[in-house]
Coordinates of C-alpha atoms and ligand atoms in Angstrom, one line a residue:
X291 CA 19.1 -15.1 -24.2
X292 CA 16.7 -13.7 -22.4
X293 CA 15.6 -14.1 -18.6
X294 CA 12.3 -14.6 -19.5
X295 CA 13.3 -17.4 -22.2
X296 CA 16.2 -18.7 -19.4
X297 CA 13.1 -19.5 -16.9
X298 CA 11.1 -21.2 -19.6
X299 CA 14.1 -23.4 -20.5
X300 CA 13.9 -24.2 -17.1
X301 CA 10.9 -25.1 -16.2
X302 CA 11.3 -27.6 -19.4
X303 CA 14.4 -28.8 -17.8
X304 CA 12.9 -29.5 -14.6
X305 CA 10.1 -31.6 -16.5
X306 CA 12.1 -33.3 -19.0
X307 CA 14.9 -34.5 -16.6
X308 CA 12.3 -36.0 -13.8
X309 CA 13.0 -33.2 -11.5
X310 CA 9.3 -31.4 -11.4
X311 CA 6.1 -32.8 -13.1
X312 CA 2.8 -30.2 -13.1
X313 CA 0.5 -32.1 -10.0
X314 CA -2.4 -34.7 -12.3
X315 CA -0.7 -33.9 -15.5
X316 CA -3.3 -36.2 -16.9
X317 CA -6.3 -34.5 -15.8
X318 CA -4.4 -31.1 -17.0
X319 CA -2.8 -30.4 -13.5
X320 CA -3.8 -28.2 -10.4
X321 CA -3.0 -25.0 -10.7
X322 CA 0.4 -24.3 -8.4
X323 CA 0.7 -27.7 -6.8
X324 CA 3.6 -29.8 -8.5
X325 CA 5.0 -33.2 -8.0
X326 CA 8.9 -33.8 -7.7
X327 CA 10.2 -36.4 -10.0
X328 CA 13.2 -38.9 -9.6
X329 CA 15.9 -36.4 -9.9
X330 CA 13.4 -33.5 -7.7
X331 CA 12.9 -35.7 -4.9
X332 CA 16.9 -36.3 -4.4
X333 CA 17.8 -32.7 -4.6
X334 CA 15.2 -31.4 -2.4
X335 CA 16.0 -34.3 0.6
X336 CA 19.7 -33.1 0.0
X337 CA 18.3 -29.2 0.5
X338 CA 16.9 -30.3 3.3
X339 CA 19.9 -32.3 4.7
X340 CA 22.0 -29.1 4.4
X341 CA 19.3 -27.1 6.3
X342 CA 19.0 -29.5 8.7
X343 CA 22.6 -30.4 8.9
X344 CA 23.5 -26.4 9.7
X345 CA 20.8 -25.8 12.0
X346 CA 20.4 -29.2 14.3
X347 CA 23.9 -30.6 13.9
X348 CA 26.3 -27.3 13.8
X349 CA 24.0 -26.3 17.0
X350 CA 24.1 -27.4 20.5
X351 CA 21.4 -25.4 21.5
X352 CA 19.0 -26.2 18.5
X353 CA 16.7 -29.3 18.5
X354 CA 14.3 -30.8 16.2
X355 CA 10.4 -31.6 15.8
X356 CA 7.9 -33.1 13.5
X357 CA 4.4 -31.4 14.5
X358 CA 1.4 -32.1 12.9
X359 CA -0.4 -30.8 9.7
X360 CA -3.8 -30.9 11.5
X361 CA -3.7 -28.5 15.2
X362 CA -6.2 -27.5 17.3
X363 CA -8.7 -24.9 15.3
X364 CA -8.0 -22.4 18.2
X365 CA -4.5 -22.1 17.4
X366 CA -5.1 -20.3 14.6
X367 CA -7.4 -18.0 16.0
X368 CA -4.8 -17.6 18.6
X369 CA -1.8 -16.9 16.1
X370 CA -3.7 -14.1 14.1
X371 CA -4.3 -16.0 11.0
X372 CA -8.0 -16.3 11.1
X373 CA -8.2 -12.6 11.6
X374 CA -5.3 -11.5 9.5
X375 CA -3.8 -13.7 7.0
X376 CA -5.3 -12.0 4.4
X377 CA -3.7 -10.7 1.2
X378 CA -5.8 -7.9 -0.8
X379 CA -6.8 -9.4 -4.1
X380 CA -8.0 -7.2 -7.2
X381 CA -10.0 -8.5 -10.3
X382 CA -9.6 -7.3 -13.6
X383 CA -12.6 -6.8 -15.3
X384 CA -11.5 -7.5 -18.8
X385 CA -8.8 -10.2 -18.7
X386 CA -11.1 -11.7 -15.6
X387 CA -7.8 -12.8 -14.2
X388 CA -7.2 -11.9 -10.3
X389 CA -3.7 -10.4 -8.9
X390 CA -2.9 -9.3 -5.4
X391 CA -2.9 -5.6 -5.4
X392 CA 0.3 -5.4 -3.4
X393 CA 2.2 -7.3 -5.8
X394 CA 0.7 -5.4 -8.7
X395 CA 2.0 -2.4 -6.7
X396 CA 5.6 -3.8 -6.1
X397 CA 6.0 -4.9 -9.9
X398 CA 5.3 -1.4 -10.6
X399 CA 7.9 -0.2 -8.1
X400 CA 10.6 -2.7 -9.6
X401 CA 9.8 -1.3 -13.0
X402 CA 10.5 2.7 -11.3
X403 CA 14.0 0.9 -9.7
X404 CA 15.1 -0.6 -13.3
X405 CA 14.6 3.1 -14.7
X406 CA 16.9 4.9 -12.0
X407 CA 19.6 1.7 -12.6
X408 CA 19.5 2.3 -16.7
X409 CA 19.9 6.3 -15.8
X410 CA 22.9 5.2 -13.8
X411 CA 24.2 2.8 -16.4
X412 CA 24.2 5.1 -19.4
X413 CA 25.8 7.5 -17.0
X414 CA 29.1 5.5 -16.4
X415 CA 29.2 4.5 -20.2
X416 CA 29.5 8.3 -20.4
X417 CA 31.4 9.4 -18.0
X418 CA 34.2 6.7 -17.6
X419 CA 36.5 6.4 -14.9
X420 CA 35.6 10.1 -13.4
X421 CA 32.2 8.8 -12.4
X422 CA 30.9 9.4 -9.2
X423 CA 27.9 6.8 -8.4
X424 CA 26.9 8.1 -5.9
X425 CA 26.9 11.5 -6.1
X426 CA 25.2 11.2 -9.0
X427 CA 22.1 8.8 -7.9
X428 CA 21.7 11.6 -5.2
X429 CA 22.0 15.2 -7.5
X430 CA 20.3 13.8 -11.3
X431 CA 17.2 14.8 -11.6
X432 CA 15.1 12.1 -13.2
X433 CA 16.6 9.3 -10.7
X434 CA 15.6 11.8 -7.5
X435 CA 12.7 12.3 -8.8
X436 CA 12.0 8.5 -9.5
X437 CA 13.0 7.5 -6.3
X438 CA 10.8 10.4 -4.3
X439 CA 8.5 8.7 -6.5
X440 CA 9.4 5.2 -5.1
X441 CA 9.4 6.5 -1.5
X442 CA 5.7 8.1 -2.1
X443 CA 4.4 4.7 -3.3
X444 CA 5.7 2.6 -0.6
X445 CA 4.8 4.8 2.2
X446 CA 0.7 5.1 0.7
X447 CA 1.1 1.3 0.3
X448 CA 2.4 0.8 4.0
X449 CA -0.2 3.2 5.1
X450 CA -3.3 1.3 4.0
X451 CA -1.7 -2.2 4.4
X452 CA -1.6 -1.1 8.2
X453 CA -4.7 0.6 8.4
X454 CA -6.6 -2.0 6.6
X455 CA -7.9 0.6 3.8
X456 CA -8.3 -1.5 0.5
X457 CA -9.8 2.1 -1.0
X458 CA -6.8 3.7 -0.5
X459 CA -5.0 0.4 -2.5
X460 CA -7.0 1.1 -4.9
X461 CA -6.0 4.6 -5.6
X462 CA -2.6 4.2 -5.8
X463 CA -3.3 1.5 -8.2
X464 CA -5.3 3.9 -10.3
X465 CA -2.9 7.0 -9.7
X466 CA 0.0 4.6 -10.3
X467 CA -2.3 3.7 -14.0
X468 CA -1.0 0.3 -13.4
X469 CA -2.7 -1.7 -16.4
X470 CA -3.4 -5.3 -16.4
X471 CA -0.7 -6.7 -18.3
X472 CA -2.8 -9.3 -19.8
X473 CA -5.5 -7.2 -21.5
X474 CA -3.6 -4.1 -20.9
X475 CA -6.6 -2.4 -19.1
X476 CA -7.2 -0.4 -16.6
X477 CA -10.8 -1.7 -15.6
X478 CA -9.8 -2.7 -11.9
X479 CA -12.5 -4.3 -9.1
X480 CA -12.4 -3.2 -6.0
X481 CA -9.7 -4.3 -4.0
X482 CA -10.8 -6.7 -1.1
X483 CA -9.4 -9.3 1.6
X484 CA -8.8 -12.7 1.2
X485 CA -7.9 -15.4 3.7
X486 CA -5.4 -17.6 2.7
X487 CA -5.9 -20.6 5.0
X488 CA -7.5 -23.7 3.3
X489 CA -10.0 -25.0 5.6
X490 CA -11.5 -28.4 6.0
X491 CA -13.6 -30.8 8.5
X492 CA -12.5 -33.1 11.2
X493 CA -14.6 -35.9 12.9
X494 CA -16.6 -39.3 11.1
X495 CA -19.8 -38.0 12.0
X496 CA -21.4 -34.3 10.8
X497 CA -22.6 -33.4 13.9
X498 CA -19.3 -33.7 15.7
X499 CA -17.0 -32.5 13.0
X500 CA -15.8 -29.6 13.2
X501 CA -14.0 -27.0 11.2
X502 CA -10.4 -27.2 11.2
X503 CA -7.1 -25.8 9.0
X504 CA -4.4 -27.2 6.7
X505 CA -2.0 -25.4 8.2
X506 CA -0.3 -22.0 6.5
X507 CA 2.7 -22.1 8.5
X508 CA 5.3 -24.8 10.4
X509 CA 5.6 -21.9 12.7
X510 CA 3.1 -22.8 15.5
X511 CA 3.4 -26.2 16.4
X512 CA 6.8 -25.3 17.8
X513 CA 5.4 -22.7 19.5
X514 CA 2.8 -25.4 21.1
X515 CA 5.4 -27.6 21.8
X516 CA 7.8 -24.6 23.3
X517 CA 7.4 -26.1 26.8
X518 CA 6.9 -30.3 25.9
X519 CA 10.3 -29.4 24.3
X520 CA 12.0 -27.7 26.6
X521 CA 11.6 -29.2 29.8
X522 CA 12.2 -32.5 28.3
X523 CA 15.4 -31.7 26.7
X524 CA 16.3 -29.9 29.5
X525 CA 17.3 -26.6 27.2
X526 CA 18.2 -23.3 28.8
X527 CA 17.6 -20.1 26.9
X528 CA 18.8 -19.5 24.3
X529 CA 17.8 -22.4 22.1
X530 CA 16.2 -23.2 19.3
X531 CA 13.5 -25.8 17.9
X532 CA 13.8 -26.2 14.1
X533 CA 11.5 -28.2 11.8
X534 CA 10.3 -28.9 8.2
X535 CA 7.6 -29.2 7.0
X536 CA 4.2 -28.8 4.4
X537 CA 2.3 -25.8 4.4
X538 CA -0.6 -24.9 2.4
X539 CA -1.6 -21.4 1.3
X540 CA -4.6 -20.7 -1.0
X541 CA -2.7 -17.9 -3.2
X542 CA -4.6 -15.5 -5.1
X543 CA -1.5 -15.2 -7.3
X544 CA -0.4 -18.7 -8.9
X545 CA 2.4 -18.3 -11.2
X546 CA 5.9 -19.0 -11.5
X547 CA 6.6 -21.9 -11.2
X548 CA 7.1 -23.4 -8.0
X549 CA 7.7 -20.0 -6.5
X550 CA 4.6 -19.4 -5.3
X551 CA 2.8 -22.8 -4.9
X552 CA -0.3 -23.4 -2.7
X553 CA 1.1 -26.9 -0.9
X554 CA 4.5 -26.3 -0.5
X555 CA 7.1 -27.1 2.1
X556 CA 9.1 -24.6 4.9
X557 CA 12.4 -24.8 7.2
X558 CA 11.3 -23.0 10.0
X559 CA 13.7 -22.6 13.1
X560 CA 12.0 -20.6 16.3
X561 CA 15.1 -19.1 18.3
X562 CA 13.8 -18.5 22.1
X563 CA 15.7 -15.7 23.6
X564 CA 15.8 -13.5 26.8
X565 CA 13.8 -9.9 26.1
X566 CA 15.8 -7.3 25.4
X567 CA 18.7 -9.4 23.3
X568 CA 16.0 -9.7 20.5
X569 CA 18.3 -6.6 18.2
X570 CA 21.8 -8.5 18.2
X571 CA 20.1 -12.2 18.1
X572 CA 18.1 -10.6 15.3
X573 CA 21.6 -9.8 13.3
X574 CA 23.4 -12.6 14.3
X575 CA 20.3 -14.6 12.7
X576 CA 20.7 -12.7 9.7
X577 CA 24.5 -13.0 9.2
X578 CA 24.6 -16.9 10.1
X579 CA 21.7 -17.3 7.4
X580 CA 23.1 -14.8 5.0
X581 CA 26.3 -16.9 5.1
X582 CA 24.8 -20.7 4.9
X583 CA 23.3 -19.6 1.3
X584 CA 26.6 -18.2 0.2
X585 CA 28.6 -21.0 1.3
X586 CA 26.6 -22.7 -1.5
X587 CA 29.1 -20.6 -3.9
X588 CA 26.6 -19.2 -6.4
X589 CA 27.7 -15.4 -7.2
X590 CA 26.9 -13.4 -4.0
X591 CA 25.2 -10.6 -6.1
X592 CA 22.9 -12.7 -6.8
X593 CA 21.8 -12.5 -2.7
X594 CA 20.3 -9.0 -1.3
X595 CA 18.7 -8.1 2.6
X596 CA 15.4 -6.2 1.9
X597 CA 13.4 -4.9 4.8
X598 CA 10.1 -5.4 5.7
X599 CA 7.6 -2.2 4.9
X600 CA 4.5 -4.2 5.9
X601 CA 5.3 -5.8 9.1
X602 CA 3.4 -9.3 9.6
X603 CA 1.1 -9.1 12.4
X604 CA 3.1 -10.9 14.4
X605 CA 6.4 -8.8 14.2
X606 CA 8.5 -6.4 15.4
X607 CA 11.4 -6.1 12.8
X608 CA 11.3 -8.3 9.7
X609 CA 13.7 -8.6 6.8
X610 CA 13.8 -10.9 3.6
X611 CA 17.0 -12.7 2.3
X612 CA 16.4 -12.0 -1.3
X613 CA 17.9 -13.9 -4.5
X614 CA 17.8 -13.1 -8.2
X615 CA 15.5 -15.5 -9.7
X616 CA 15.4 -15.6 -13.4
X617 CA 12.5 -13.3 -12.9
X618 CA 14.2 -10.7 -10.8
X619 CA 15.0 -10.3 -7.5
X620 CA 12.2 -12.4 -5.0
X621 CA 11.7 -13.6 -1.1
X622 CA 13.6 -16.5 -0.5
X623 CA 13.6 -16.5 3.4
X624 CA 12.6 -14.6 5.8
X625 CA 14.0 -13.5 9.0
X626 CA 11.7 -12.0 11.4
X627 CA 11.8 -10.8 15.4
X628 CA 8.5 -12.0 16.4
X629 CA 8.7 -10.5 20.4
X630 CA 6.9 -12.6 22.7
X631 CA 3.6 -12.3 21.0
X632 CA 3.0 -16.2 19.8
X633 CA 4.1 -17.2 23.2
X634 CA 1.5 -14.8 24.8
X635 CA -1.3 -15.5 22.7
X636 CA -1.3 -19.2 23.4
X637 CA -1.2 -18.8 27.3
X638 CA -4.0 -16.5 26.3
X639 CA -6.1 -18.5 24.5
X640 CA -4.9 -21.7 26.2
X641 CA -5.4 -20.8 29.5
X642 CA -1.7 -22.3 30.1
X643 CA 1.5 -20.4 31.4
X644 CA 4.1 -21.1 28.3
X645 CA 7.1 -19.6 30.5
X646 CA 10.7 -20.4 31.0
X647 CA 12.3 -20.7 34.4
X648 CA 15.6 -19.4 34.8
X649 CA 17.1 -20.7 37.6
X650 CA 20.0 -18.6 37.6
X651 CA 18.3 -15.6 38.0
X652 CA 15.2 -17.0 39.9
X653 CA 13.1 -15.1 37.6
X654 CA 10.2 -16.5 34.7
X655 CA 9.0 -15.1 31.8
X656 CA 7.7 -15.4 28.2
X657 CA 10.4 -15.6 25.9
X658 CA 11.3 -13.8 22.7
X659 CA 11.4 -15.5 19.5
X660 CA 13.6 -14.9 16.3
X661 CA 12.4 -16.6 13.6
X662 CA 14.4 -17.9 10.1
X663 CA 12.2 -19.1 7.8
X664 CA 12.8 -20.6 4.5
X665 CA 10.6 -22.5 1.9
X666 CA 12.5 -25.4 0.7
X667 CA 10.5 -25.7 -3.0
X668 CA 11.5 -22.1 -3.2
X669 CA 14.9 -22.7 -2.3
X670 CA 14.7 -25.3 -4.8
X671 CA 14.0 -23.2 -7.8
X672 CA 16.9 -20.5 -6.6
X673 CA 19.6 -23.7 -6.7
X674 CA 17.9 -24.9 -10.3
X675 CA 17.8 -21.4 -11.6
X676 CA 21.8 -20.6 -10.1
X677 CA 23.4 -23.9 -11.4
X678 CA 21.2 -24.2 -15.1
X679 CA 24.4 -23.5 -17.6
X680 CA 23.7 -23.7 -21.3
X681 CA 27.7 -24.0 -22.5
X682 CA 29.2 -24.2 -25.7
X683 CA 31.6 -27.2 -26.3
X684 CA 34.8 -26.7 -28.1
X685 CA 35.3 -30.1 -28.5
X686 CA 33.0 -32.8 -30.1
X687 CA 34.4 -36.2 -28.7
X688 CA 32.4 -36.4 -26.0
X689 CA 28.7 -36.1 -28.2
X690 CA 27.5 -34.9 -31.6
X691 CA 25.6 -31.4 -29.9
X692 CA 28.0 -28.2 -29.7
X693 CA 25.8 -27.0 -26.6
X694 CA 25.4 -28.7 -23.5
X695 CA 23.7 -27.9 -20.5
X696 CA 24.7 -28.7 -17.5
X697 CA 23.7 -28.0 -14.1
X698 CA 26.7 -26.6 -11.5
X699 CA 25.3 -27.9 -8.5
X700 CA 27.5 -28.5 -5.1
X701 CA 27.8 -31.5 -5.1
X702 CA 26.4 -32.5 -1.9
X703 CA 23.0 -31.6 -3.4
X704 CA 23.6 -33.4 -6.5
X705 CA 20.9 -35.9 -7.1
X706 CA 23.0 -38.7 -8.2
X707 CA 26.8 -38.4 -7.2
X708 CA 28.5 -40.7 -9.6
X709 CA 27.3 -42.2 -12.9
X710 CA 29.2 -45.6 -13.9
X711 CA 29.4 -46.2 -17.1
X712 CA 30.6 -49.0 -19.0
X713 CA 32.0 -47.9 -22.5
X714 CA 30.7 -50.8 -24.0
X715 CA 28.2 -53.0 -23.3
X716 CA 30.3 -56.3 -24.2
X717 CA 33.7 -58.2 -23.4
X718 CA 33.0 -57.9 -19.7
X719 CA 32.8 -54.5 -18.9
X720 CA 29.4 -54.5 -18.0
X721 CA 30.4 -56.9 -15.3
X722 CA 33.2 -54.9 -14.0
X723 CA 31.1 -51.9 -14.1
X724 CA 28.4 -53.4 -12.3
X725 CA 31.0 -54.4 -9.3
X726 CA 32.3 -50.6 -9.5
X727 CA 28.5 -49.5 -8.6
X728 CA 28.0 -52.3 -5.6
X729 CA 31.1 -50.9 -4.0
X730 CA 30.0 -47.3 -4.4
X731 CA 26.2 -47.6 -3.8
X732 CA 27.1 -47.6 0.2
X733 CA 28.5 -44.1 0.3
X734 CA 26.3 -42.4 -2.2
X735 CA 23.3 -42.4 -4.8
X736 CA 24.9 -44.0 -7.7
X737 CA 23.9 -44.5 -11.5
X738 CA 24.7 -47.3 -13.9
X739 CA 23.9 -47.3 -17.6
X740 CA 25.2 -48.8 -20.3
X741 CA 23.3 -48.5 -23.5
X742 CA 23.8 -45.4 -25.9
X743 CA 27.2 -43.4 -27.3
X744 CA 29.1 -42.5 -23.9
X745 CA 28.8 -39.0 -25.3
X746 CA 25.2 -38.9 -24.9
X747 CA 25.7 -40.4 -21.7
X748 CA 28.0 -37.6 -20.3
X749 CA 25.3 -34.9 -21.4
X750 CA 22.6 -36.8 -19.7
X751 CA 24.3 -37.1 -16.2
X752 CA 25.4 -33.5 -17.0
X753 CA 22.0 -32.2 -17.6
X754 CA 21.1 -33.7 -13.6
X755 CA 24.2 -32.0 -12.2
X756 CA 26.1 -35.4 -11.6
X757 CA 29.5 -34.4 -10.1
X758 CA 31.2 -37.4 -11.3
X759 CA 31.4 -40.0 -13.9
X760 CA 33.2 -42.9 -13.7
X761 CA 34.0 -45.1 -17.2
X762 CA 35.0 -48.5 -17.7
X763 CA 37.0 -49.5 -20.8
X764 CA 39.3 -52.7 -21.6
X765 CA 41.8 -51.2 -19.9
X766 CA 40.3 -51.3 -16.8
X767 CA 40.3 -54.9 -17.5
X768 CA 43.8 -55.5 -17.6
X769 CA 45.2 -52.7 -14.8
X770 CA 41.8 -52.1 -12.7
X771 CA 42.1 -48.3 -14.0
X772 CA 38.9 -46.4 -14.8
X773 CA 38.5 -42.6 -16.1
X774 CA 36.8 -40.2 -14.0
X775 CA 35.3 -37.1 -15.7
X776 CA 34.5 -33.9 -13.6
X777 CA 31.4 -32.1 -14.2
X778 CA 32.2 -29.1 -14.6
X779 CA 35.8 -29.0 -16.3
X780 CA 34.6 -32.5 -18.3
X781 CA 38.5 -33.1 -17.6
X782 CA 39.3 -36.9 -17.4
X783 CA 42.0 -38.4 -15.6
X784 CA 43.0 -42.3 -15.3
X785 CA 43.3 -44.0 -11.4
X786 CA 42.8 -46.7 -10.4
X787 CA 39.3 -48.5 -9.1
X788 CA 40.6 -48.4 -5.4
X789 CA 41.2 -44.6 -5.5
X790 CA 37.6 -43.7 -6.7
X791 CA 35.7 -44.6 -3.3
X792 CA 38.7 -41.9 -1.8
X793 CA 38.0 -38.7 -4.2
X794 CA 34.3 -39.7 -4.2
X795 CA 34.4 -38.8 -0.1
X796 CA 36.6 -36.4 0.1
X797 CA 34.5 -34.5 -2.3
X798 CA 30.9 -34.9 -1.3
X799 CA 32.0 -34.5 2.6
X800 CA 29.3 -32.5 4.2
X801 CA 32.2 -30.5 5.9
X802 CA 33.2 -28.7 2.5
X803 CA 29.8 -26.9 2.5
X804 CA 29.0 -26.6 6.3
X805 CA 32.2 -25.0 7.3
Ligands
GAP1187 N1 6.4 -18.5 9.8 C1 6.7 -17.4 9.0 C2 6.3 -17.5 7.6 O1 5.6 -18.4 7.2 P1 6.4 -16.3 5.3 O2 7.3 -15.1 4.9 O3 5.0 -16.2 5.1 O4 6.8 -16.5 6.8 C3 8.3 -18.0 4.8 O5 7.0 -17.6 4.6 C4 8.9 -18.6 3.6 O6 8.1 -19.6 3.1 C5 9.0 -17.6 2.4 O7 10.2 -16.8 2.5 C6 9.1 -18.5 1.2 O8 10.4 -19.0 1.0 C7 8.2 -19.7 1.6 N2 6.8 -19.5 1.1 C8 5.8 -18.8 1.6 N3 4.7 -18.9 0.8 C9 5.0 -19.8 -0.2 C10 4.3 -20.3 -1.3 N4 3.1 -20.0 -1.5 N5 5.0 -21.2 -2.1 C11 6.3 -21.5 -1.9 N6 7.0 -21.0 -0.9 C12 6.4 -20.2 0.0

């Protein structure tokens, strides 16, 4: 099946299975804004207790903090984004529909990177085991040529993106001929800035209110906290403050789901570092993330480091932790060295020193910051997108359907952990299935159902990704044995009641995943 057919499956999933709903479904939703259902709300919290877990807990030197939405309006005049946080947005004249031209511009590079790998993949059809990759990617004509190609793009792009020259993004869009790929045109607007921030007003009455942000990024109020935080908690450099968060974003670009939404939430962590470390805490940053999204145990090609050519205004090296959505390779997180310059524009704009003492060396000074950051709604759909199986089924006794679909997810971030299920609702299983559930319910989320062929059962709790399913039968009356079912292997095996609680643990034990 296609990619393109896999994400629409998904998204149905995520609907039909209480996970996402579109935001006022009844009023015919907002565009990008989405509510999490039943199922949503329990995997995200558990995305967020792994962040949180590997970042606070597996840290001495990391703490937490719950800032406000609503800050101070100079803050953001102070980070840059009133003056910056811009994205260049083009209108098409026919289609009327509105794209940022960068992205237009990178869809069109993706497109020039698929040509070079389908060169290279004919090539070692054709050449067998005597084919040299490498060599070959560097000497062939049409992929040199591609990738100059490639390299000519991104520099132009990187050129006006810096230099603030929205004429010059409009050329390579019409030397590109990038067409709309709604109406297929060419019949491009000028390209122009637009701020993302969404703005409102503070204060009951209209003469005192005043104009204030929703803000774009968790980011800043741990940099307005920097020193409430750390001469409180009595931190020494290096430490870090990490928080989660909503953001808001007014995107010229709403599609894809909940990839790019315009209220969405981030795991920000703000690393504050002596200058001239930033280079190795920068790497270390990007191996200890780099390995708490592979510990998930999805395929590790599906995870790729690509390096900022547009720098943010705030950084001095920046690189994205990419992952193979069912629409190709996208941001996930970014890692970024930000220098000292949120730090320094506060005390500027503040009027108050924002320096760290260090008392060994009898010295102050403004800090460095690495930053991680990682939205949680787009971590979400990576998860959804890694773990969404359509399998056939050799075997019928479980259900009527040859397919199932299931979703593979660690268990940890499993919505519901174990489903109880009696296999009949009579002859007192329902009451022994019921006393199964208030002994489990204290460890983890837990699901009892009785009604419907235990089949149809199994495929629900495997469409929800529910690690383990636990089934009463008359046997259980008479030896206090149950059957537990795995997930993933749908093997069964018989123990008894008192061993459940035991494999239940052992398995969902936060340790598995953070070590
Ligand atoms: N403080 C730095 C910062 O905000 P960013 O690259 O703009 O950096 C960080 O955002 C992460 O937040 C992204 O890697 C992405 O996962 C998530 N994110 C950004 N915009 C988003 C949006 N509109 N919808 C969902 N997630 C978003």
């Amino acid at each position: 099946m296609a990619d393109k057919d896999i994400f629409k499956d998904i998204i149905s999933h995520c609907k039909e299975y209480g996970f996402v709903f579109q935001s006022s479904e009844i009023y015919d939703g907002l565009s990008a804004v989405y509510d999490y259902g039943q199922n949503g709300v329990e995997l995200k919290n558990n995305i967020r207790e792994y962040w949180w877990r590997s970042m606070v807990q597996l840290h001495e030197n990391i703490v937490g903090l719950d800032a406000a939405i609503f800050m101070h309006p100079t803050v953001w005049k102070a980070s840059g984004h009133i003056d910056a946080f811009s994205d260049p947005l083009i209108d098409n004249r026919d289609s009327k529909k509105r794209y940022r031209a960068d992205v237009l511009i990178e869809d069109y590079i993706s497109k020039l990177e698929s040509k070079i790998e389908k060169e290279v993949e004919k090539a070692k059809k054709k050449f067998g085991d005597s084919f040299n990759e490498e060599l070959y990617r560097s000497t062939n004509p049409r992929c040199v040529e591609t990738k100059n190609k490639i390299e000519e793009i991104n520099s132009g792009m990187k050129n006006a993106l810096v230099e603030n020259n929205m004429e010059a993004m409009k050329q390579i869009i019409i030397d590109c001929e990038i067409a709309d790929p709604v109406s297929g045109t060419r019949n491009w607007t000028d390209v122009r800035q637009f701020n993302l921030m969404f703005s409102t007003q503070i204060g009951s009455v209209a003469e005192e209110s005043d104009t204030i942000y929703l803000r774009p990024e968790t980011a800043q109020g741990i940099f307005v906290n920097f020193l409430n935080v750390q001469k409180t908690g009595r931190l020494k450099i290096p430490f870090g403050i990490a928080q989660t968060g909503k953001a808001f974003r007014n995107e010229i670009v709403a599609r894809q789901f909940i990839f790019r939404m315009r209220e969405f939430e981030q795991m920000e962590m703000q690393f504050f570092i002596k200058p001239g470390t930033e280079d190795e805490w920068y790497n270390t940053w990007k191996q200890k993330r780099s390995a708490w999204h592979k510990r998930l145990g999805f395929p590790e090609t599906k995870y790729r480091f690509h390096d900022h050519l547009k720098l943010a205004h705030y950084a001095k090296a920046a690189c994205d932790i990419e992952f193979e959505f069912p629409f190709g390779f996208k941001e996930l997180e970014g890692i970024h060295s930000r220098g000292d310059f949120d730090l320094s524009q506060h005390e500027k704009f503040s009027g108050k020193k924002l320096q760290y003492f260090d008392g060994e060396n009898n010295e102050s000074y403004v800090p460095y910051v690495i930053e991680t950051s990682i939205g949680l709604d787009r971590m979400f759909l990576a998860i959804i997108s890694a773990s969404y199986t359509q399998e056939k089924v050799a075997s019928s006794n479980e259900g009527e359907d040859a397919t199932r679909i299931v979703l593979k997810l660690p268990a940890q971030l499993s919505p519901i952990k174990v489903a109880v299920l009696p296999l009949v609702a009579k002859d007192g299983l329902p009451e022994k299935g019921k006393e199964i559930f208030n002994r489990l319910k204290f460890d983890c989320r837990c699901f009892y159902e009785e009604k419907d062929t235990i089949g149809r059962r199994y495929r629900r709790q495997d469409a929800i990704g529910t690690p383990f399913a636990i089934t009463v039968d008359h046997q259980t009356l008479t030896d206090n044995t149950v059957t537990i079912r795995y997930r993933d292997t749908m093997q069964q095996e018989r123990i008894s009641v008192d061993a459940v609680e035991a494999i239940v643990k052992e398995k969902l034990d936060w340790k598995n995943l953070l070590k």
